[in-house]
Amino acid sequence: MPDLLLELRSEEIPARLQRKAAGDLKKLVTDALVEAGLSYEGAREYWTPRRLTLDIRGLTARSADVREEKKGPRTDANEKAIEGFLRGAGLSSVSEAQIQSDPKKGDFYIAIISKPGRAAEEIISDVMPGIIRDFPWPKPMRWGAASAQPGSLRWVRPLQSIVCTFGPEHEETVVIPFSIDGIVASNVTYGHRFHAPGAITVKRFGDYIANLEKAKVILDGERRKDIILHDARDVAFANGLELVEDEGLLEEVSGLVEWPQVLMGSFEEDYLSIPAEIIRLTIKTNQKCFVTRPVGGDALSNKFILVSNIEASDGGKEIIHGNGKVVRARLSDALHFWKRDQGDLPDLETLEASAKKFGLDLKKPLDQRMAKLDALGVTFHAKLGTQGERVERIRAMAAKVAFPLGADYKLVDRAVVLAKADLRTEAVGEFPELQGVMGRKYAVLQGEDAVVATAIEEHYKPQGPSDQLPQDKVAITVALADKLDTLIGFWAVDEKPTGSKDPFALRRAALGVIRILLERRVRLTLLPRITSHMGRIDTDIGKAVDDNDLSRQFDLLSFFHDRLKVYLRDQGARYDLIDSVLTPETDDLLMVARRVEALTAFITSEDGKNLLVGTKRATQILAAEEKKGTVVADGVSENLFRLDAEKELFAAITKASAEASAAVEKEDFRSAMEALSKLRAPVDSFFNDVLVNDEDAAIRANRLALLRLIREATGTVADFSKISG
């Protein structure tokens, strides 16, 4: 079966777009071919800075013939109906249609539509121009004289050539003929821009990838990453160092080169006085280079690893020299930022009002930056006011969170006041990703309590599902207060996530709250805090609301529930068990997790399975009778018992309910489940021996009341009617 080779070669594609673009090309082409009636054995995409390549193996040479029967109207239908049928079927007259008889419906027309298969070459030639023209680049461009014409080709960077060959593995291949905006598909590609810029004629993928490598182009992006990583490790090791690995940077650098050459540069050791985080980010952001450190050490060395796209004749000396000059210039700037942030601001007299408001000490550099943040009125969000106002609100929320966590409020308040101060530092202005990190460093330098300094850094955590959580109670309190204020604030102004859009990362914030509460075993009722804090925000922004309308508050609580379900499901919990313990008012999320954990263990036991069957039977009978309006007694009367099974079930429910309720009060859900498990035998006996719908209305009402007791007893732990099985 023939194979298809496709290459789209252009000017340099941004590294961050290459992997996705190659995947998009594979999906678009294979989907189009399958839709046209072709099949294939396998497809793989490749990418370099200057090309997207697709290798499709075992493609069918021709689509299958299609025979389709299209049913039409009855033969005695009106003329317009018949004309419409003929048009739809592509027939010129009824003589081209066939007539079929149905004993019930009479005679009607059918059209036999035969579509002969098409050659794969024809199909490829038809679909490729549209795929290329409509390719989903995030920011495509137009170029050259043709760009002035409406509908001209748009591509991420100027498209230069197209390779499209087709044929069996051991026979001659053909070029699939198509063109787009003057670029004609051929069997000619080009190698490395500097080392081998000449034309290369190719037949199929095997000689294509081999010829490219001879022309200093490594097509496989994963192989380029592997070469860079291992060569960088080797170069570092040869110099008595180890590479500080960075997967994101490795992915980016592999998308900047077609022929990776790993070299080592250096800078003056004096720059090592700058925090390692700043050095690493400076070198990474500005020069796309890796840093190194002594083997087994934490501090960085003054050597860095760079990756060139050129195999230089001088062994890379000039490349190393040029990169070193830029790195030193950038580190000089970073050192300047680092020192300036430790000095006094020039306008301290203008900051006294802000300092008084937050209890700041203007002799301390970080306190000055917080005062400056407030005095400048830096906007947090147009509808939610300034950063200073937000810090005030976080302080208020932290006060509501600190006590149940047992955190030292003075330390919590100090950490909150300084948590956003580093937003006014020059280091964070240059590298926003260092928010919190620099705040901790500057806090340590000005003598803050170590717990406060740590909380300043950790209050942003967790940033995602696998990120570390804050450790100390103070840090946990500040992290919760920050995230809760963010969520409540955006709910207050109706800026909630919609669909896939979440510009303020509110889903991440909610997941962060959930992870902290569950993984740090924090007991916190959310609804009272949501309600009081939203009221404060409404007052701050001058929003008039009905105090009795809690729809926004419950909507936010529901948002937490949705995130909690996703989190617990990822931990292996069943959706039905989660739903059985969640009510719209549930706001102690740790208790939800603990109930689900206990319920999971119980439901999978033999007693649990059997009790579930009996309980569901009881609730279904009761629900059906309630729906019909059958009288259910207000309470159970022992005088109306006629059978031992009734007496035994009532006694068992009375005892199990008391034990389960006591266990729930102690938040011992496993013991509550064990108490309920004792109902299994009496419930089974009841349904075996007792007819609920007795002819005597009083006895029937009493027995239904007994069923209601079963529902109420199990309901102390979960709504068993929502559990499947």
mmCIF file of N, CA, C and O in Angstrom, residues 342-427:
data_model
loop_
_atom_site.group_PDB
_atom_site.id
_atom_site.type_symbol
_atom_site.label_atom_id
_atom_site.label_comp_id
_atom_site.label_asym_id
_atom_site.label_seq_id
_atom_site.Cartn_x
_atom_site.Cartn_y
_atom_site.Cartn_z
ATOM 1 N N GLN A 342 16.562 46.811 47.865
ATOM 2 C CA GLN A 342 16.937 46.800 49.282
ATOM 3 C C GLN A 342 17.179 48.206 49.832
ATOM 4 O O GLN A 342 17.465 48.374 51.016
ATOM 5 N N GLY A 343 17.037 49.204 48.953
ATOM 6 C CA GLY A 343 17.253 50.580 49.380
ATOM 7 C C GLY A 343 15.947 51.302 49.646
ATOM 8 O O GLY A 343 14.853 50.792 49.413
ATOM 9 N N ASP A 344 16.060 52.539 50.143
ATOM 10 C CA ASP A 344 14.886 53.352 50.447
ATOM 11 C C ASP A 344 14.307 53.956 49.175
ATOM 12 O O ASP A 344 15.035 54.294 48.225
ATOM 13 N N LEU A 345 12.994 54.108 49.170
ATOM 14 C CA LEU A 345 12.334 54.838 48.090
ATOM 15 C C LEU A 345 12.555 56.335 48.291
ATOM 16 O O LEU A 345 12.700 56.806 49.429
ATOM 17 N N PRO A 346 12.556 57.104 47.233
ATOM 18 C CA PRO A 346 12.887 58.535 47.360
ATOM 19 C C PRO A 346 11.763 59.390 47.922
ATOM 20 O O PRO A 346 11.993 60.537 48.298
ATOM 21 N N ASP A 347 10.536 58.893 47.976
ATOM 22 C CA ASP A 347 9.391 59.741 48.344
ATOM 23 C C ASP A 347 8.684 59.215 49.586
ATOM 24 O O ASP A 347 7.454 59.110 49.619
ATOM 25 N N LEU A 348 9.449 58.893 50.619
ATOM 26 C CA LEU A 348 8.867 58.274 51.813
ATOM 27 C C LEU A 348 7.816 59.154 52.479
ATOM 28 O O LEU A 348 6.846 58.649 53.068
ATOM 29 N N GLU A 349 7.982 60.476 52.390
ATOM 30 C CA GLU A 349 7.029 61.370 53.069
ATOM 31 C C GLU A 349 5.625 61.252 52.481
ATOM 32 O O GLU A 349 4.631 61.561 53.156
ATOM 33 N N THR A 350 5.512 60.810 51.241
ATOM 34 C CA THR A 350 4.182 60.671 50.611
ATOM 35 C C THR A 350 3.512 59.360 50.986
ATOM 36 O O THR A 350 2.363 59.132 50.599
ATOM 37 N N LEU A 351 4.219 58.508 51.723
ATOM 38 C CA LEU A 351 3.708 57.166 52.001
ATOM 39 C C LEU A 351 3.204 57.007 53.435
ATOM 40 O O LEU A 351 2.793 55.910 53.822
ATOM 41 N N GLU A 352 3.224 58.097 54.207
ATOM 42 C CA GLU A 352 2.900 57.971 55.630
ATOM 43 C C GLU A 352 1.453 57.548 55.880
ATOM 44 O O GLU A 352 1.172 56.746 56.777
ATOM 45 N N ALA A 353 0.528 58.070 55.082
ATOM 46 C CA ALA A 353 -0.891 57.705 55.278
ATOM 47 C C ALA A 353 -1.103 56.213 55.022
ATOM 48 O O ALA A 353 -1.795 55.525 55.788
ATOM 49 N N SER A 354 -0.505 55.696 53.955
ATOM 50 C CA SER A 354 -0.629 54.262 53.650
ATOM 51 C C SER A 354 0.059 53.427 54.712
ATOM 52 O O SER A 354 -0.440 52.359 55.101
ATOM 53 N N ALA A 355 1.209 53.905 55.213
ATOM 54 C CA ALA A 355 1.921 53.166 56.250
ATOM 55 C C ALA A 355 1.082 53.061 57.515
ATOM 56 O O ALA A 355 1.020 52.008 58.160
ATOM 57 N N LYS A 356 0.403 54.153 57.866
ATOM 58 C CA LYS A 356 -0.450 54.151 59.061
ATOM 59 C C LYS A 356 -1.622 53.194 58.890
ATOM 60 O O LYS A 356 -1.987 52.462 59.816
ATOM 61 N N LYS A 357 -2.199 53.190 57.677
ATOM 62 C CA LYS A 357 -3.352 52.332 57.411
ATOM 63 C C LYS A 357 -3.015 50.852 57.613
ATOM 64 O O LYS A 357 -3.815 50.079 58.146
ATOM 65 N N PHE A 358 -1.813 50.442 57.201
ATOM 66 C CA PHE A 358 -1.445 49.026 57.250
ATOM 67 C C PHE A 358 -0.474 48.682 58.376
ATOM 68 O O PHE A 358 -0.018 47.538 58.468
ATOM 69 N N GLY A 359 -0.160 49.669 59.215
ATOM 70 C CA GLY A 359 0.773 49.411 60.305
ATOM 71 C C GLY A 359 2.172 49.094 59.816
ATOM 72 O O GLY A 359 2.845 48.195 60.344
ATOM 73 N N LEU A 360 2.639 49.830 58.824
ATOM 74 C CA LEU A 360 3.926 49.564 58.192
ATOM 75 C C LEU A 360 5.043 50.386 58.827
ATOM 76 O O LEU A 360 4.805 51.485 59.332
ATOM 77 N N ASP A 361 6.243 49.859 58.757
ATOM 78 C CA ASP A 361 7.429 50.545 59.268
ATOM 79 C C ASP A 361 8.225 51.060 58.071
ATOM 80 O O ASP A 361 8.865 50.281 57.354
ATOM 81 N N LEU A 362 8.203 52.365 57.849
ATOM 82 C CA LEU A 362 8.842 52.936 56.669
ATOM 83 C C LEU A 362 10.374 52.931 56.740
ATOM 84 O O LEU A 362 11.028 53.403 55.810
ATOM 85 N N LYS A 363 10.927 52.376 57.803
ATOM 86 C CA LYS A 363 12.372 52.178 57.837
ATOM 87 C C LYS A 363 12.759 50.888 57.106
ATOM 88 O O LYS A 363 13.945 50.643 56.872
ATOM 89 N N LYS A 364 11.753 50.076 56.787
ATOM 90 C CA LYS A 364 12.011 48.779 56.163
ATOM 91 C C LYS A 364 11.644 48.829 54.676
ATOM 92 O O LYS A 364 10.545 49.278 54.325
ATOM 93 N N PRO A 365 12.532 48.358 53.798
ATOM 94 C CA PRO A 365 12.312 48.471 52.350
ATOM 95 C C PRO A 365 11.030 47.800 51.854
ATOM 96 O O PRO A 365 10.313 48.369 51.028
ATOM 97 N N LEU A 366 10.716 46.594 52.361
ATOM 98 C CA LEU A 366 9.528 45.898 51.865
ATOM 99 C C LEU A 366 8.258 46.608 52.321
ATOM 100 O O LEU A 366 7.272 46.688 51.573
ATOM 101 N N ASP A 367 8.286 47.148 53.539
ATOM 102 C CA ASP A 367 7.146 47.934 54.027
ATOM 103 C C ASP A 367 6.941 49.152 53.132
ATOM 104 O O ASP A 367 5.799 49.532 52.825
ATOM 105 N N GLN A 368 8.024 49.775 52.725
ATOM 106 C CA GLN A 368 7.917 50.932 51.834
ATOM 107 C C GLN A 368 7.224 50.549 50.525
ATOM 108 O O GLN A 368 6.384 51.298 50.021
ATOM 109 N N ARG A 369 7.585 49.373 50.000
ATOM 110 C CA ARG A 369 6.982 48.951 48.720
ATOM 111 C C ARG A 369 5.491 48.681 48.871
ATOM 112 O O ARG A 369 4.705 48.975 47.965
ATOM 113 N N MET A 370 5.080 48.154 50.021
ATOM 114 C CA MET A 370 3.650 47.952 50.241
ATOM 115 C C MET A 370 2.932 49.290 50.353
ATOM 116 O O MET A 370 1.849 49.482 49.792
ATOM 117 N N ALA A 371 3.519 50.216 51.050
ATOM 118 C CA ALA A 371 2.927 51.553 51.162
ATOM 119 C C ALA A 371 2.828 52.207 49.787
ATOM 120 O O ALA A 371 1.834 52.865 49.465
ATOM 121 N N LYS A 372 3.855 52.018 48.976
ATOM 122 C CA LYS A 372 3.857 52.582 47.627
ATOM 123 C C LYS A 372 2.759 51.939 46.775
ATOM 124 O O LYS A 372 2.067 52.626 46.011
ATOM 125 N N LEU A 373 2.581 50.627 46.916
ATOM 126 C CA LEU A 373 1.536 49.913 46.165
ATOM 127 C C LEU A 373 0.168 50.504 46.477
ATOM 128 O O LEU A 373 -0.662 50.710 45.584
ATOM 129 N N ASP A 374 -0.060 50.806 47.765
ATOM 130 C CA ASP A 374 -1.343 51.389 48.164
ATOM 131 C C ASP A 374 -1.455 52.840 47.724
ATOM 132 O O ASP A 374 -2.479 53.263 47.183
ATOM 133 N N ALA A 375 -0.393 53.611 47.936
ATOM 134 C CA ALA A 375 -0.435 55.049 47.634
ATOM 135 C C ALA A 375 -0.640 55.309 46.148
ATOM 136 O O ALA A 375 -1.307 56.280 45.763
ATOM 137 N N LEU A 376 -0.103 54.450 45.308
ATOM 138 C CA LEU A 376 -0.255 54.629 43.854
ATOM 139 C C LEU A 376 -1.649 54.244 43.363
ATOM 140 O O LEU A 376 -2.022 54.571 42.239
ATOM 141 N N GLY A 377 -2.401 53.538 44.203
ATOM 142 C CA GLY A 377 -3.737 53.106 43.788
ATOM 143 C C GLY A 377 -3.692 52.129 42.625
ATOM 144 O O GLY A 377 -4.534 52.186 41.721
ATOM 145 N N VAL A 378 -2.701 51.228 42.651
ATOM 146 C CA VAL A 378 -2.555 50.243 41.565
ATOM 147 C C VAL A 378 -3.812 49.390 41.494
ATOM 148 O O VAL A 378 -4.254 48.802 42.488
ATOM 149 N N THR A 379 -4.407 49.316 40.320
ATOM 150 C CA THR A 379 -5.680 48.607 40.150
ATOM 151 C C THR A 379 -5.484 47.100 40.201
ATOM 152 O O THR A 379 -4.591 46.551 39.545
ATOM 153 N N PHE A 380 -6.321 46.435 40.976
ATOM 154 C CA PHE A 380 -6.382 44.971 40.954
ATOM 155 C C PHE A 380 -7.325 44.516 39.849
ATOM 156 O O PHE A 380 -6.980 43.684 39.017
ATOM 157 N N HIS A 381 -8.534 45.096 39.853
ATOM 158 C CA HIS A 381 -9.528 44.811 38.817
ATOM 159 C C HIS A 381 -10.468 46.013 38.777
ATOM 160 O O HIS A 381 -10.783 46.596 39.815
ATOM 161 N N ALA A 382 -10.896 46.355 37.568
ATOM 162 C CA ALA A 382 -11.700 47.569 37.403
ATOM 163 C C ALA A 382 -12.925 47.588 38.303
ATOM 164 O O ALA A 382 -13.322 48.644 38.811
ATOM 165 N N LYS A 383 -13.538 46.419 38.521
ATOM 166 C CA LYS A 383 -14.754 46.360 39.330
ATOM 167 C C LYS A 383 -14.475 46.099 40.809
ATOM 168 O O LYS A 383 -15.383 46.192 41.631
ATOM 169 N N LEU A 384 -13.226 45.739 41.135
ATOM 170 C CA LEU A 384 -12.923 45.341 42.508
ATOM 171 C C LEU A 384 -11.913 46.262 43.186
ATOM 172 O O LEU A 384 -11.438 45.959 44.282
ATOM 173 N N GLY A 385 -11.574 47.365 42.527
ATOM 174 C CA GLY A 385 -10.749 48.356 43.190
ATOM 175 C C GLY A 385 -9.263 48.106 43.089
ATOM 176 O O GLY A 385 -8.776 47.392 42.210
ATOM 177 N N THR A 386 -8.530 48.672 44.038
ATOM 178 C CA THR A 386 -7.068 48.685 43.997
ATOM 179 C C THR A 386 -6.469 47.488 44.740
ATOM 180 O O THR A 386 -7.158 46.781 45.492
ATOM 181 N N GLN A 387 -5.150 47.327 44.545
ATOM 182 C CA GLN A 387 -4.438 46.276 45.273
ATOM 183 C C GLN A 387 -4.459 46.557 46.775
ATOM 184 O O GLN A 387 -4.569 45.633 47.588
ATOM 185 N N GLY A 388 -4.364 47.832 47.149
ATOM 186 C CA GLY A 388 -4.414 48.170 48.572
ATOM 187 C C GLY A 388 -5.738 47.778 49.198
ATOM 188 O O GLY A 388 -5.786 47.229 50.301
ATOM 189 N N GLU A 389 -6.835 48.073 48.497
ATOM 190 C CA GLU A 389 -8.163 47.688 49.000
ATOM 191 C C GLU A 389 -8.284 46.175 49.078
ATOM 192 O O GLU A 389 -8.902 45.632 50.007
ATOM 193 N N ARG A 390 -7.682 45.496 48.120
ATOM 194 C CA ARG A 390 -7.748 44.042 48.137
ATOM 195 C C ARG A 390 -6.986 43.487 49.344
ATOM 196 O O ARG A 390 -7.459 42.547 50.004
ATOM 197 N N VAL A 391 -5.813 44.042 49.641
ATOM 198 C CA VAL A 391 -5.053 43.576 50.802
ATOM 199 C C VAL A 391 -5.863 43.773 52.079
ATOM 200 O O VAL A 391 -5.856 42.909 52.969
ATOM 201 N N GLU A 392 -6.572 44.897 52.186
ATOM 202 C CA GLU A 392 -7.443 45.116 53.352
ATOM 203 C C GLU A 392 -8.486 44.004 53.464
ATOM 204 O O GLU A 392 -8.780 43.516 54.562
ATOM 205 N N ARG A 393 -9.055 43.605 52.327
ATOM 206 C CA ARG A 393 -10.080 42.553 52.353
ATOM 207 C C ARG A 393 -9.466 41.193 52.709
ATOM 208 O O ARG A 393 -10.087 40.388 53.415
ATOM 209 N N ILE A 394 -8.271 40.932 52.194
ATOM 210 C CA ILE A 394 -7.609 39.665 52.534
ATOM 211 C C ILE A 394 -7.320 39.616 54.032
ATOM 212 O O ILE A 394 -7.448 38.564 54.672
ATOM 213 N N ARG A 395 -6.956 40.758 54.604
ATOM 214 C CA ARG A 395 -6.748 40.816 56.060
ATOM 215 C C ARG A 395 -8.024 40.422 56.796
ATOM 216 O O ARG A 395 -7.988 39.649 57.766
ATOM 217 N N ALA A 396 -9.143 40.937 56.323
ATOM 218 C CA ALA A 396 -10.429 40.623 56.974
ATOM 219 C C ALA A 396 -10.754 39.142 56.835
ATOM 220 O O ALA A 396 -11.223 38.504 57.792
ATOM 221 N N MET A 397 -10.511 38.582 55.652
ATOM 222 C CA MET A 397 -10.779 37.156 55.455
ATOM 223 C C MET A 397 -9.825 36.311 56.293
ATOM 224 O O MET A 397 -10.227 35.297 56.889
ATOM 225 N N ALA A 398 -8.571 36.726 56.368
ATOM 226 C CA ALA A 398 -7.588 35.978 57.165
ATOM 227 C C ALA A 398 -8.001 35.919 58.629
ATOM 228 O O ALA A 398 -7.781 34.915 59.313
ATOM 229 N N ALA A 399 -8.608 36.998 59.107
ATOM 230 C CA ALA A 399 -9.084 37.010 60.496
ATOM 231 C C ALA A 399 -10.171 35.961 60.705
ATOM 232 O O ALA A 399 -10.290 35.387 61.793
ATOM 233 N N LYS A 400 -10.968 35.697 59.660
ATOM 234 C CA LYS A 400 -12.039 34.695 59.765
ATOM 235 C C LYS A 400 -11.510 33.268 59.638
ATOM 236 O O LYS A 400 -12.203 32.309 59.970
ATOM 237 N N VAL A 401 -10.286 33.131 59.129
ATOM 238 C CA VAL A 401 -9.728 31.802 58.875
ATOM 239 C C VAL A 401 -8.708 31.406 59.937
ATOM 240 O O VAL A 401 -8.553 30.229 60.256
ATOM 241 N N ALA A 402 -8.014 32.382 60.501
ATOM 242 C CA ALA A 402 -6.895 32.089 61.402
ATOM 243 C C ALA A 402 -7.322 31.297 62.633
ATOM 244 O O ALA A 402 -6.647 30.335 63.027
ATOM 245 N N PHE A 403 -8.457 31.683 63.255
ATOM 246 C CA PHE A 403 -8.850 31.039 64.517
ATOM 247 C C PHE A 403 -9.119 29.544 64.350
ATOM 248 O O PHE A 403 -8.566 28.725 65.103
ATOM 249 N N PRO A 404 -9.983 29.116 63.399
ATOM 250 C CA PRO A 404 -10.217 27.671 63.285
ATOM 251 C C PRO A 404 -8.965 26.880 62.932
ATOM 252 O O PRO A 404 -8.873 25.689 63.228
ATOM 253 N N LEU A 405 -7.971 27.539 62.317
ATOM 254 C CA LEU A 405 -6.736 26.833 61.990
ATOM 255 C C LEU A 405 -5.739 26.843 63.145
ATOM 256 O O LEU A 405 -4.743 26.122 63.118
ATOM 257 N N GLY A 406 -6.005 27.682 64.126
ATOM 258 C CA GLY A 406 -5.069 27.788 65.247
ATOM 259 C C GLY A 406 -3.797 28.520 64.886
ATOM 260 O O GLY A 406 -2.730 28.279 65.457
ATOM 261 N N ALA A 407 -3.887 29.445 63.921
ATOM 262 C CA ALA A 407 -2.714 30.207 63.489
ATOM 263 C C ALA A 407 -2.569 31.475 64.324
ATOM 264 O O ALA A 407 -3.567 32.063 64.757
ATOM 265 N N ASP A 408 -1.339 31.905 64.517
ATOM 266 C CA ASP A 408 -1.045 33.138 65.258
ATOM 267 C C ASP A 408 -1.511 34.321 64.412
ATOM 268 O O ASP A 408 -0.941 34.610 63.363
ATOM 269 N N TYR A 409 -2.534 35.042 64.884
ATOM 270 C CA TYR A 409 -3.129 36.083 64.051
ATOM 271 C C TYR A 409 -2.168 37.231 63.766
ATOM 272 O O TYR A 409 -2.177 37.799 62.670
ATOM 273 N N LYS A 410 -1.316 37.580 64.745
ATOM 274 C CA LYS A 410 -0.381 38.684 64.496
ATOM 275 C C LYS A 410 0.566 38.359 63.349
ATOM 276 O O LYS A 410 0.847 39.198 62.488
ATOM 277 N N LEU A 411 1.036 37.114 63.324
ATOM 278 C CA LEU A 411 1.929 36.696 62.234
ATOM 279 C C LEU A 411 1.157 36.612 60.915
ATOM 280 O O LEU A 411 1.677 36.990 59.855
ATOM 281 N N VAL A 412 -0.074 36.130 60.994
ATOM 282 C CA VAL A 412 -0.919 36.051 59.796
ATOM 283 C C VAL A 412 -1.127 37.443 59.214
ATOM 284 O O VAL A 412 -0.960 37.669 58.009
ATOM 285 N N ASP A 413 -1.485 38.397 60.072
ATOM 286 C CA ASP A 413 -1.777 39.747 59.593
ATOM 287 C C ASP A 413 -0.533 40.400 58.991
ATOM 288 O O ASP A 413 -0.600 41.071 57.956
ATOM 289 N N ARG A 414 0.622 40.188 59.638
ATOM 290 C CA ARG A 414 1.868 40.755 59.101
ATOM 291 C C ARG A 414 2.182 40.143 57.724
ATOM 292 O O ARG A 414 2.590 40.859 56.801
ATOM 293 N N ALA A 415 1.968 38.845 57.593
ATOM 294 C CA ALA A 415 2.239 38.180 56.313
ATOM 295 C C ALA A 415 1.300 38.692 55.224
ATOM 296 O O ALA A 415 1.720 38.920 54.083
ATOM 297 N N VAL A 416 0.021 38.888 55.565
ATOM 298 C CA VAL A 416 -0.939 39.392 54.581
ATOM 299 C C VAL A 416 -0.548 40.792 54.126
ATOM 300 O O VAL A 416 -0.556 41.106 52.931
ATOM 301 N N VAL A 417 -0.179 41.632 55.074
ATOM 302 C CA VAL A 417 0.164 43.022 54.746
ATOM 303 C C VAL A 417 1.350 43.086 53.790
ATOM 304 O O VAL A 417 1.401 43.940 52.897
ATOM 305 N N LEU A 418 2.303 42.165 53.939
ATOM 306 C CA LEU A 418 3.505 42.189 53.094
ATOM 307 C C LEU A 418 3.422 41.257 51.883
ATOM 308 O O LEU A 418 4.330 41.254 51.052
ATOM 309 N N ALA A 419 2.335 40.478 51.785
ATOM 310 C CA ALA A 419 2.275 39.433 50.762
ATOM 311 C C ALA A 419 2.371 39.983 49.344
ATOM 312 O O ALA A 419 2.942 39.348 48.452
ATOM 313 N N LYS A 420 1.789 41.162 49.103
ATOM 314 C CA LYS A 420 1.778 41.726 47.749
ATOM 315 C C LYS A 420 2.812 42.839 47.563
ATOM 316 O O LYS A 420 2.891 43.455 46.494
ATOM 317 N N ALA A 421 3.613 43.087 48.589
ATOM 318 C CA ALA A 421 4.548 44.213 48.538
ATOM 319 C C ALA A 421 5.571 44.052 47.420
ATOM 320 O O ALA A 421 6.007 45.041 46.816
ATOM 321 N N ASP A 422 5.984 42.821 47.131
ATOM 322 C CA ASP A 422 7.033 42.652 46.117
ATOM 323 C C ASP A 422 6.544 42.964 44.704
ATOM 324 O O ASP A 422 7.339 43.004 43.761
ATOM 325 N N LEU A 423 5.229 43.219 44.540
ATOM 326 C CA LEU A 423 4.735 43.657 43.232
ATOM 327 C C LEU A 423 5.330 45.009 42.848
ATOM 328 O O LEU A 423 5.349 45.378 41.666
ATOM 329 N N ARG A 424 5.820 45.770 43.847
ATOM 330 C CA ARG A 424 6.430 47.070 43.573
ATOM 331 C C ARG A 424 7.957 46.999 43.563
ATOM 332 O O ARG A 424 8.618 48.037 43.531
ATOM 333 N N THR A 425 8.520 45.801 43.587
ATOM 334 C CA THR A 425 9.972 45.676 43.501
ATOM 335 C C THR A 425 10.388 45.605 42.037
ATOM 336 O O THR A 425 9.620 45.157 41.180
ATOM 337 N N GLU A 426 11.594 46.031 41.752
ATOM 338 C CA GLU A 426 12.076 46.021 40.376
ATOM 339 C C GLU A 426 12.345 44.604 39.889
ATOM 340 O O GLU A 426 12.192 44.303 38.699
ATOM 341 N N ALA A 427 12.736 43.719 40.802
ATOM 342 C CA ALA A 427 12.997 42.330 40.406
ATOM 343 C C ALA A 427 11.720 41.672 39.894
ATOM 344 O O ALA A 427 11.719 40.994 38.857
#
